[in-house]
Short mmCIF file of C-alpha atoms in Angstrom, two decimals:
data_model
loop_
_atom_site.label_atom_id
_atom_site.label_comp_id
_atom_site.label_asym_id
_atom_site.label_seq_id
_atom_site.Cartn_x
_atom_site.Cartn_y
_atom_site.Cartn_z
CA MET A 7 78.10 96.80 -3.20
CA ALA A 8 78.00 93.04 -3.55
CA THR A 9 74.93 91.48 -5.05
CA LYS A 10 73.36 88.13 -4.33
CA LEU A 11 70.86 86.04 -6.24
CA LEU A 12 67.40 85.72 -4.67
CA ASN A 13 64.60 83.50 -5.96
CA ILE A 14 61.02 84.59 -5.28
CA LYS A 15 57.65 83.15 -6.18
CA MET A 16 54.95 85.37 -7.66
CA ASP A 17 51.67 84.94 -9.46
CA GLU A 18 52.13 84.65 -13.20
CA SER A 19 49.84 87.62 -13.76
CA ASP A 20 52.05 89.81 -11.53
CA ILE A 21 55.16 88.67 -13.39
CA ALA A 22 53.53 89.52 -16.72
CA GLU A 23 52.58 92.97 -15.42
CA ILE A 24 56.12 93.58 -14.15
CA LYS A 25 57.56 92.64 -17.53
CA LYS A 26 55.05 94.88 -19.30
CA VAL A 27 55.84 97.90 -17.11
CA ALA A 28 59.60 97.30 -17.33
CA GLY A 29 59.33 97.15 -21.11
CA ILE A 30 57.32 100.36 -21.32
CA TYR A 31 59.89 102.20 -19.20
CA ASN A 32 62.81 100.46 -20.92
CA ILE A 33 64.31 99.16 -17.67
CA THR A 34 65.19 95.66 -16.61
CA VAL A 35 62.81 93.60 -14.51
CA THR A 36 65.57 93.37 -11.90
CA ASP A 37 65.89 97.16 -11.67
CA LEU A 38 62.12 97.61 -11.48
CA ILE A 39 61.87 95.13 -8.60
CA LYS A 40 64.96 96.50 -6.81
CA ASN A 41 63.61 100.06 -7.02
CA ALA A 42 60.17 98.99 -5.82
CA VAL A 43 61.61 97.08 -2.85
CA THR A 44 63.93 99.98 -1.97
CA ASP A 45 61.03 102.45 -2.01
CA TYR A 46 58.88 100.09 0.07
CA LEU A 47 61.66 99.64 2.64
CA VAL A 48 61.99 103.42 2.97
CA ASP A 49 58.25 103.63 3.69
CA LEU A 50 58.43 100.82 6.24
CA ARG A 51 61.45 102.36 8.00
CA ASN A 52 59.53 105.64 8.34
CA ASP A 53 56.53 103.88 9.88
CA PRO A 54 56.12 104.68 13.60
CA TYR A 55 55.84 100.97 14.51
CA TYR A 56 59.22 100.23 12.94
CA ARG A 57 60.84 103.26 14.55
CA LEU A 58 59.51 102.20 17.96
CA THR A 59 60.64 98.57 17.67
CA VAL A 60 63.87 98.69 15.68
CA SER A 61 66.07 99.30 18.72
CA VAL A 62 64.30 96.83 21.00
CA GLU A 63 66.50 93.84 21.76
CA GLU A 64 65.13 90.33 22.09
CA ALA A 65 64.80 89.11 25.67
CA SER A 66 66.87 86.11 26.71
CA ASP A 67 65.08 82.86 27.59
CA ASP A 68 65.50 83.64 31.30
CA GLU A 69 64.13 87.16 30.82
CA GLN A 70 61.15 85.84 28.86
CA LYS A 71 60.42 83.30 31.59
CA GLU A 72 60.61 86.00 34.28
CA ILE A 73 58.32 88.34 32.32
CA LEU A 74 55.75 85.59 31.73
CA GLU A 75 55.77 84.66 35.42
CA GLU A 76 55.12 88.31 36.32
CA VAL A 77 52.28 88.59 33.80
CA ARG A 78 50.68 85.34 35.00
CA SER A 79 50.76 86.60 38.59
CA LEU A 80 48.71 89.71 37.72
CA SER A 81 45.10 89.81 38.87
CA PRO A 82 42.21 90.86 36.59
CA ASP A 83 42.17 94.15 38.49
CA ASP A 84 45.87 94.65 37.67
CA LEU A 85 45.07 94.11 34.00
CA SER A 86 42.08 96.44 33.82
CA ILE A 87 42.42 99.80 32.08
CA SER A 88 42.77 102.53 34.69
CA SER A 89 42.97 105.52 32.36
CA ARG A 90 43.12 106.39 28.69
CA LYS A 91 45.22 108.92 26.87
CA ARG A 92 45.31 109.69 23.15
CA LEU A 93 48.69 110.35 21.53
CA THR A 94 49.37 111.54 18.01
CA VAL A 95 52.59 110.43 16.38
CA LYS A 96 53.93 112.77 13.72
CA ASP A 97 56.51 111.86 11.08
#
């Protein structure tokens, strides 16, 4: 897999802690950060919000305009909550 250089800004105290941990575990700072980001991305991809939105395509400008016009035309009664239902999302 190709790699690419990425510059990031972090607090000096966080950088010092990363270097300390990497040294203790005898791994490079790059590997520590790559592993941490990879693990974090796995967690985010498993999050229900991500799973619900990942396949949603962006609306075109015309579609956005049409949707906003429809929303603006709704009355307060249209926007009131008519019923409630509790759902539990399981991983």
